[in-house]
PDB file of C-alpha atoms in Angstrom:
ATOM      1  CA  MET F 741      60.886 119.695 -85.510  1.00  0.00           C
ATOM      2  CA  GLU F 742      61.027 116.251 -83.175  1.00  0.00           C
ATOM      3  CA  PRO F 743      64.580 115.502 -81.641  1.00  0.00           C
ATOM      4  CA  ALA F 744      66.159 112.647 -83.078  1.00  0.00           C
ATOM      5  CA  GLN F 745      65.793 109.341 -81.381  1.00  0.00           C
ATOM      6  CA  PRO F 746      69.181 107.551 -80.436  1.00  0.00           C
ATOM      7  CA  ALA F 747      70.176 105.134 -83.403  1.00  0.00           C
ATOM      8  CA  ASP F 748      71.310 102.350 -80.503  1.00  0.00           C
ATOM      9  CA  ARG F 749      67.851 102.153 -78.823  1.00  0.00           C
ATOM     10  CA  VAL F 750      65.040 100.688 -80.580  1.00  0.00           C
ATOM     11  CA  PRO F 751      61.777 100.730 -78.895  1.00  0.00           C
ATOM     12  CA  ALA F 752      60.805  97.176 -77.619  1.00  0.00           C
ATOM     13  CA  ASP F 753      57.313  95.985 -79.627  1.00  0.00           C
ATOM     14  CA  ARG F 754      55.629  93.978 -76.920  1.00  0.00           C
ATOM     15  CA  THR F 755      52.470  93.747 -78.777  1.00  0.00           C
ATOM     16  CA  PRO F 756      51.534  89.890 -79.697  1.00  0.00           C
ATOM     17  CA  PRO F 757      50.381  89.008 -83.140  1.00  0.00           C
ATOM     18  CA  ASP F 758      46.676  88.700 -83.828  1.00  0.00           C
ATOM     19  CA  GLY F 759      45.456  91.279 -81.621  1.00  0.00           C
ATOM     20  CA  GLN F 760      46.115  89.501 -78.320  1.00  0.00           C
ATOM     21  CA  PRO F 761      46.679  91.514 -75.110  1.00  0.00           C
ATOM     22  CA  PRO F 762      50.762  91.901 -74.360  1.00  0.00           C
ATOM     23  CA  ALA F 763      51.963  89.440 -72.120  1.00  0.00           C
ATOM     24  CA  ALA F 764      53.370  90.499 -68.805  1.00  0.00           C
ATOM     25  CA  VAL F 765      57.211  89.863 -68.849  1.00  0.00           C
ATOM     26  CA  PRO F 766      58.990  90.261 -65.446  1.00  0.00           C
ATOM     27  CA  ALA F 767      61.802  93.058 -65.308  1.00  0.00           C
ATOM     28  CA  ASP F 768      64.895  93.425 -63.667  1.00  0.00           C
ATOM     29  CA  ARG F 769      66.184  96.409 -61.283  1.00  0.00           C
ATOM     30  CA  GLY F 770      67.136  98.035 -64.604  1.00  0.00           C
ATOM     31  CA  GLY F 771      63.914  97.955 -66.112  1.00  0.00           C
ATOM     32  CA  GLU F 772      65.021  95.363 -68.912  1.00  0.00           C
ATOM     33  CA  PRO F 773      62.825  91.723 -69.021  1.00  0.00           C
ATOM     34  CA  ALA F 774      64.039  89.442 -66.277  1.00  0.00           C
ATOM     35  CA  ALA F 775      65.685  86.110 -67.695  1.00  0.00           C
ATOM     36  CA  THR F 776      63.538  83.279 -66.663  1.00  0.00           C
ATOM     37  CA  ASP F 777      64.915  80.218 -65.441  1.00  0.00           C
ATOM     38  CA  PRO F 778      63.736  76.911 -66.996  1.00  0.00           C
ATOM     39  CA  THR F 779      64.987  74.741 -63.994  1.00  0.00           C
ATOM     40  CA  PRO F 780      61.909  73.377 -61.468  1.00  0.00           C
ATOM     41  CA  PRO F 781      62.850  74.086 -57.696  1.00  0.00           C
ATOM     42  CA  PRO F 782      64.072  71.025 -55.759  1.00  0.00           C
ATOM     43  CA  PRO F 783      61.318  69.229 -54.078  1.00  0.00           C
ATOM     44  CA  ALA F 784      60.316  70.404 -50.487  1.00  0.00           C
ATOM     45  CA  ALA F 785      61.695  68.120 -48.095  1.00  0.00           C
ATOM     46  CA  SER F 786      58.994  65.765 -46.672  1.00  0.00           C
ATOM     47  CA  GLY F 787      58.342  66.212 -42.492  1.00  0.00           C
ATOM     48  CA  LYS F 788      57.485  62.524 -42.310  1.00  0.00           C
ATOM     49  CA  SER F 789      59.907  60.691 -40.424  1.00  0.00           C
ATOM     50  CA  GLU F 790      60.538  56.513 -40.867  1.00  0.00           C
ATOM     51  CA  ARG F 791      59.884  55.029 -37.449  1.00  0.00           C
ATOM     52  CA  SER F 792      61.872  51.818 -36.748  1.00  0.00           C
ATOM     53  CA  PRO F 793      60.448  48.624 -35.451  1.00  0.00           C
ATOM     54  CA  LYS F 794      62.400  49.395 -32.431  1.00  0.00           C
ATOM     55  CA  ASP F 795      60.386  52.909 -31.898  1.00  0.00           C
ATOM     56  CA  MET F 796      57.261  50.969 -32.526  1.00  0.00           C
ATOM     57  CA  ALA F 797      57.666  48.400 -29.961  1.00  0.00           C
ATOM     58  CA  ILE F 798      58.483  51.103 -27.335  1.00  0.00           C
ATOM     59  CA  SER F 799      55.242  52.985 -27.929  1.00  0.00           C
ATOM     60  CA  LEU F 800      53.254  49.911 -27.909  1.00  0.00           C
ATOM     61  CA  LEU F 801      54.746  49.195 -24.434  1.00  0.00           C
ATOM     62  CA  VAL F 802      54.323  52.429 -22.882  1.00  0.00           C
ATOM     63  CA  LEU F 803      50.207  51.978 -23.808  1.00  0.00           C
ATOM     64  CA  LEU F 804      50.035  48.281 -22.401  1.00  0.00           C
ATOM     65  CA  VAL F 805      51.679  48.756 -19.215  1.00  0.00           C
ATOM     66  CA  PRO F 806      48.931  51.306 -17.726  1.00  0.00           C
ATOM     67  CA  ILE F 807      46.366  48.940 -18.945  1.00  0.00           C
ATOM     68  CA  ALA F 808      48.155  45.540 -17.325  1.00  0.00           C
ATOM     69  CA  LEU F 809      48.373  48.060 -14.076  1.00  0.00           C
ATOM     70  CA  LEU F 810      44.644  48.875 -14.281  1.00  0.00           C
ATOM     71  CA  LEU F 811      43.865  45.147 -15.059  1.00  0.00           C
ATOM     72  CA  ALA F 812      45.876  44.092 -12.023  1.00  0.00           C
ATOM     73  CA  PHE F 813      44.300  46.681  -9.539  1.00  0.00           C
ATOM     74  CA  TYR F 814      40.749  45.372 -10.530  1.00  0.00           C
ATOM     75  CA  ARG F 815      41.507  42.012 -10.256  1.00  0.00           C
ATOM     76  CA  GLY F 816      43.529  42.245  -6.893  1.00  0.00           C
ATOM     77  CA  PHE F 817      41.903  44.894  -4.967  1.00  0.00           C
ATOM     78  CA  LEU F 818      38.225  45.032  -6.370  1.00  0.00           C
ATOM     79  CA  GLY F 819      37.658  41.453  -6.893  1.00  0.00           C
ATOM     80  CA  GLY F 820      36.876  41.586 -10.491  1.00  0.00           C
ATOM     81  CA  ASP F 821      36.817  37.686 -11.133  1.00  0.00           C
ATOM     82  CA  GLN F 822      35.000  36.995  -8.283  1.00  0.00           C
ATOM     83  CA  ALA F 823      31.188  36.182  -8.289  1.00  0.00           C
ATOM     84  CA  THR F 824      28.851  38.963  -6.894  1.00  0.00           C
ATOM     85  CA  THR F 825      27.353  37.585  -3.545  1.00  0.00           C
ATOM     86  CA  VAL F 826      23.698  38.400  -2.696  1.00  0.00           C
ATOM     87  CA  ASP F 827      21.937  38.041   0.461  1.00  0.00           C
ATOM     88  CA  PRO F 828      18.860  35.433  -0.196  1.00  0.00           C
ATOM     89  CA  ALA F 829      17.058  36.492   3.251  1.00  0.00           C
ATOM     90  CA  PRO F 830      14.860  39.414   1.855  1.00  0.00           C
ATOM     91  CA  ALA F 831      13.412  37.174  -1.126  1.00  0.00           C
ATOM     92  CA  ILE F 832      12.998  34.108   1.525  1.00  0.00           C
ATOM     93  CA  GLU F 833      11.188  36.223   3.847  1.00  0.00           C
ATOM     94  CA  GLN F 834       9.020  37.732   1.257  1.00  0.00           C
ATOM     95  CA  ALA F 835       8.342  34.209   0.242  1.00  0.00           C
ATOM     96  CA  ARG F 836       7.249  33.339   3.491  1.00  0.00           C
ATOM     97  CA  SER F 837       5.454  36.333   4.109  1.00  0.00           C
ATOM     98  CA  ALA F 838       2.974  35.631   1.048  1.00  0.00           C
ATOM     99  CA  ASN F 839       2.430  32.361   2.578  1.00  0.00           C
ATOM    100  CA  VAL F 840       1.673  30.765  -1.043  1.00  0.00           C
ATOM    101  CA  PHE F 841       3.407  27.563  -0.492  1.00  0.00           C
ATOM    102  CA  PRO F 842       5.654  25.876   1.834  1.00  0.00           C
ATOM    103  CA  VAL F 843       9.476  27.689   1.790  1.00  0.00           C
ATOM    104  CA  SER F 844      12.700  25.702   2.238  1.00  0.00           C
ATOM    105  CA  GLN F 845      16.276  26.800   2.288  1.00  0.00           C
ATOM    106  CA  PRO F 846      19.441  25.332   1.956  1.00  0.00           C
ATOM    107  CA  GLN F 847      21.140  24.724   5.693  1.00  0.00           C
ATOM    108  CA  GLY F 848      24.619  23.417   6.167  1.00  0.00           C
ATOM    109  CA  LEU F 849      26.478  24.305   2.939  1.00  0.00           C
ATOM    110  CA  GLY F 850      29.913  25.034   3.181  1.00  0.00           C
ATOM    111  CA  SER F 851      31.357  28.468   2.761  1.00  0.00           C
ATOM    112  CA  ASP F 852      32.196  27.596  -0.845  1.00  0.00           C
ATOM    113  CA  TRP F 853      28.807  27.581  -1.815  1.00  0.00           C
ATOM    114  CA  THR F 854      28.044  31.189  -3.018  1.00  0.00           C
ATOM    115  CA  THR F 855      24.483  32.993  -3.683  1.00  0.00           C
ATOM    116  CA  VAL F 856      24.700  34.850  -6.602  1.00  0.00           C
ATOM    117  CA  SER F 857      20.973  35.858  -7.349  1.00  0.00           C
ATOM    118  CA  ALA F 858      17.496  35.564  -4.898  1.00  0.00           C
ATOM    119  CA  ARG F 859      13.912  36.728  -6.415  1.00  0.00           C
ATOM    120  CA  TYR F 860      10.267  35.977  -5.231  1.00  0.00           C
ATOM    121  CA  GLN F 861       7.763  36.644  -7.794  1.00  0.00           C
ATOM    122  CA  THR F 862       4.228  36.377  -8.724  1.00  0.00           C
ATOM    123  CA  VAL F 863       3.556  34.726 -11.796  1.00  0.00           C
ATOM    124  CA  GLU F 864       0.541  33.613 -14.287  1.00  0.00           C
ATOM    125  CA  GLY F 865      -0.731  30.472 -11.957  1.00  0.00           C
ATOM    126  CA  GLY F 866       1.328  30.994  -8.968  1.00  0.00           C
ATOM    127  CA  ALA F 867       4.386  32.407  -7.553  1.00  0.00           C
ATOM    128  CA  ASN F 868       8.093  31.351  -7.518  1.00  0.00           C
ATOM    129  CA  LEU F 869      11.081  31.609  -5.285  1.00  0.00           C
ATOM    130  CA  ARG F 870      14.399  31.207  -7.221  1.00  0.00           C
ATOM    131  CA  LEU F 871      17.666  31.134  -5.604  1.00  0.00           C
ATOM    132  CA  GLY F 872      20.858  31.091  -7.831  1.00  0.00           C
ATOM    133  CA  TYR F 873      24.218  29.542  -6.642  1.00  0.00           C
ATOM    134  CA  LEU F 874      27.798  28.964  -7.459  1.00  0.00           C
ATOM    135  CA  THR F 875      28.835  25.571  -6.676  1.00  0.00           C
ATOM    136  CA  PRO F 876      32.263  24.718  -5.042  1.00  0.00           C
ATOM    137  CA  GLU F 877      33.653  23.656  -8.593  1.00  0.00           C
ATOM    138  CA  GLY F 878      32.371  27.021 -10.087  1.00  0.00           C
ATOM    139  CA  ARG F 879      29.281  25.671 -11.652  1.00  0.00           C
ATOM    140  CA  GLY F 880      25.869  27.027 -11.662  1.00  0.00           C
ATOM    141  CA  VAL F 881      22.864  25.746  -9.780  1.00  0.00           C
ATOM    142  CA  GLN F 882      19.653  27.024  -9.572  1.00  0.00           C
ATOM    143  CA  LEU F 883      16.876  26.353  -6.725  1.00  0.00           C
ATOM    144  CA  LEU F 884      13.124  26.940  -7.821  1.00  0.00           C
ATOM    145  CA  GLN F 885      10.315  26.495  -5.568  1.00  0.00           C
ATOM    146  CA  SER F 886       6.905  27.118  -7.231  1.00  0.00           C
ATOM    147  CA  SER F 887       3.042  26.774  -6.745  1.00  0.00           C
ATOM    148  CA  VAL F 888       2.478  26.925 -10.502  1.00  0.00           C
ATOM    149  CA  PRO F 889       0.937  23.561 -11.507  1.00  0.00           C
ATOM    150  CA  ALA F 890       3.837  20.759 -12.382  1.00  0.00           C
ATOM    151  CA  ASP F 891       2.563  19.962 -16.018  1.00  0.00           C
ATOM    152  CA  ARG F 892       3.098  23.791 -16.690  1.00  0.00           C
ATOM    153  CA  LEU F 893       6.030  24.094 -15.044  1.00  0.00           C
ATOM    154  CA  LEU F 894       8.419  21.394 -15.826  1.00  0.00           C
ATOM    155  CA  PRO F 895       8.144  22.034 -19.847  1.00  0.00           C
ATOM    156  CA  ALA F 896       8.831  25.742 -19.115  1.00  0.00           C
ATOM    157  CA  GLU F 897      12.151  25.087 -16.874  1.00  0.00           C
ATOM    158  CA  LEU F 898      12.997  22.026 -18.246  1.00  0.00           C
ATOM    159  CA  THR F 899      11.904  21.716 -21.883  1.00  0.00           C
ATOM    160  CA  SER F 900       8.889  19.914 -23.079  1.00  0.00           C
ATOM    161  CA  GLN F 901      11.060  16.691 -23.968  1.00  0.00           C
ATOM    162  CA  SER F 902      12.574  16.477 -20.311  1.00  0.00           C
ATOM    163  CA  GLN F 903      11.838  13.061 -18.970  1.00  0.00           C
ATOM    164  CA  PRO F 904      12.049  11.372 -15.501  1.00  0.00           C
ATOM    165  CA  GLN F 905      15.093   9.401 -15.129  1.00  0.00           C
ATOM    166  CA  GLY F 906      14.274   7.497 -11.920  1.00  0.00           C
ATOM    167  CA  PRO F 907      13.486   8.409  -8.162  1.00  0.00           C
ATOM    168  CA  THR F 908      16.171   8.926  -5.718  1.00  0.00           C
ATOM    169  CA  GLU F 909      16.058   9.193  -1.822  1.00  0.00           C
ATOM    170  CA  LEU F 910      17.532  12.377  -0.445  1.00  0.00           C
ATOM    171  CA  ALA F 911      17.301  13.380   3.132  1.00  0.00           C
ATOM    172  CA  GLY F 912      14.030  11.494   3.504  1.00  0.00           C
ATOM    173  CA  ARG F 913      12.500  12.882   0.539  1.00  0.00           C
ATOM    174  CA  THR F 914      11.704  11.046  -2.986  1.00  0.00           C
ATOM    175  CA  TRP F 915      13.240  13.041  -5.770  1.00  0.00           C
ATOM    176  CA  GLN F 916      13.038  12.457  -9.550  1.00  0.00           C
ATOM    177  CA  LEU F 917      15.959  12.648 -11.408  1.00  0.00           C
ATOM    178  CA  TYR F 918      15.231  14.615 -14.893  1.00  0.00           C
ATOM    179  CA  THR F 919      16.894  15.728 -17.916  1.00  0.00           C
ATOM    180  CA  ALA F 920      16.988  19.480 -18.885  1.00  0.00           C
ATOM    181  CA  ARG F 921      18.583  21.688 -21.321  1.00  0.00           C
ATOM    182  CA  GLY F 922      21.806  21.383 -22.753  1.00  0.00           C
ATOM    183  CA  ASN F 923      23.908  19.285 -20.320  1.00  0.00           C
ATOM    184  CA  GLN F 924      22.177  20.322 -17.727  1.00  0.00           C
ATOM    185  CA  GLN F 925      20.304  17.888 -15.056  1.00  0.00           C
ATOM    186  CA  ALA F 926      17.746  18.359 -12.342  1.00  0.00           C
ATOM    187  CA  LEU F 927      16.347  17.144  -9.411  1.00  0.00           C
ATOM    188  CA  VAL F 928      12.655  17.478  -9.272  1.00  0.00           C
ATOM    189  CA  LEU F 929      10.402  17.175  -5.868  1.00  0.00           C
ATOM    190  CA  LEU F 930       6.616  17.009  -6.501  1.00  0.00           C
ATOM    191  CA  GLU F 931       4.467  17.737  -3.193  1.00  0.00           C
ATOM    192  CA  PRO F 932       0.602  18.663  -3.219  1.00  0.00           C
ATOM    193  CA  THR F 933       1.212  22.559  -2.783  1.00  0.00           C
ATOM    194  CA  ARG F 934       4.459  22.899  -4.493  1.00  0.00           C
ATOM    195  CA  THR F 935       7.406  21.865  -6.826  1.00  0.00           C
ATOM    196  CA  VAL F 936      10.952  21.992  -6.276  1.00  0.00           C
ATOM    197  CA  ILE F 937      13.437  21.774  -8.987  1.00  0.00           C
ATOM    198  CA  ILE F 938      17.194  22.175  -8.771  1.00  0.00           C
ATOM    199  CA  VAL F 939      18.498  22.295 -11.850  1.00  0.00           C
ATOM    200  CA  GLY F 940      22.184  23.199 -13.401  1.00  0.00           C
ATOM    201  CA  ASP F 941      25.330  22.053 -15.170  1.00  0.00           C
ATOM    202  CA  ALA F 942      26.981  21.050 -11.874  1.00  0.00           C
ATOM    203  CA  ARG F 943      27.726  17.562 -11.100  1.00  0.00           C
ATOM    204  CA  ASP F 944      25.280  15.031  -9.888  1.00  0.00           C
ATOM    205  CA  ASN F 945      27.020  15.030  -6.333  1.00  0.00           C
ATOM    206  CA  GLU F 946      26.565  19.007  -5.982  1.00  0.00           C
ATOM    207  CA  LEU F 947      22.705  18.830  -6.964  1.00  0.00           C
ATOM    208  CA  ARG F 948      22.263  15.924  -4.137  1.00  0.00           C
ATOM    209  CA  GLU F 949      24.368  17.885  -1.750  1.00  0.00           C
ATOM    210  CA  LEU F 950      21.938  21.056  -2.265  1.00  0.00           C
ATOM    211  CA  ALA F 951      18.736  18.854  -2.427  1.00  0.00           C
ATOM    212  CA  SER F 952      19.715  17.337   1.137  1.00  0.00           C
ATOM    213  CA  SER F 953      20.291  20.897   2.453  1.00  0.00           C
ATOM    214  CA  LEU F 954      16.906  21.554   2.340  1.00  0.00           C
ATOM    215  CA  ARG F 955      15.262  22.304   5.356  1.00  0.00           C
TER     216      ARG F 955
END
């Protein structure tokens, strides 16, 4: 004979209808189902802090100061804004050794004229000696001496539309003033074995000074 069940305890039937599996119900320490709290937890505090315009300005200043110091060092001590000076002597000597055409070089130019390029090379139809200068006013001028025939050289260097504007006497030689590309102008010396072209965006007096210095 089975012992009688206490009248005040009724077994809990946790079997859901329609044969579904029983749902897990959290229990408290006494074994009774724990009460659920429908209130959602408060949102977590965001870790992102607001930055004021003053803080942003200070951060930007911290980045700009080292850059400014580096730029000042580059310009003041390394000569960052100065044109690179080259020695034209090796190119001139190479052209003279080739003995393809008579070679002239500027003499008596002031120290404010800067040689920035110098190159001798053989090309189709002859050879070229190119010397590049920065004038006292900071403008670029190229001195070209070439054995390439003038009817091929002038269109290639000055454009096919370039036309003579009249002769001018400089240091005992008769030069022709030519138009060139853009705002450039040129002085051209035609000789039997070479053609000399001085071309650039320099002023007319600087072109004439360079032409007169050739020896």
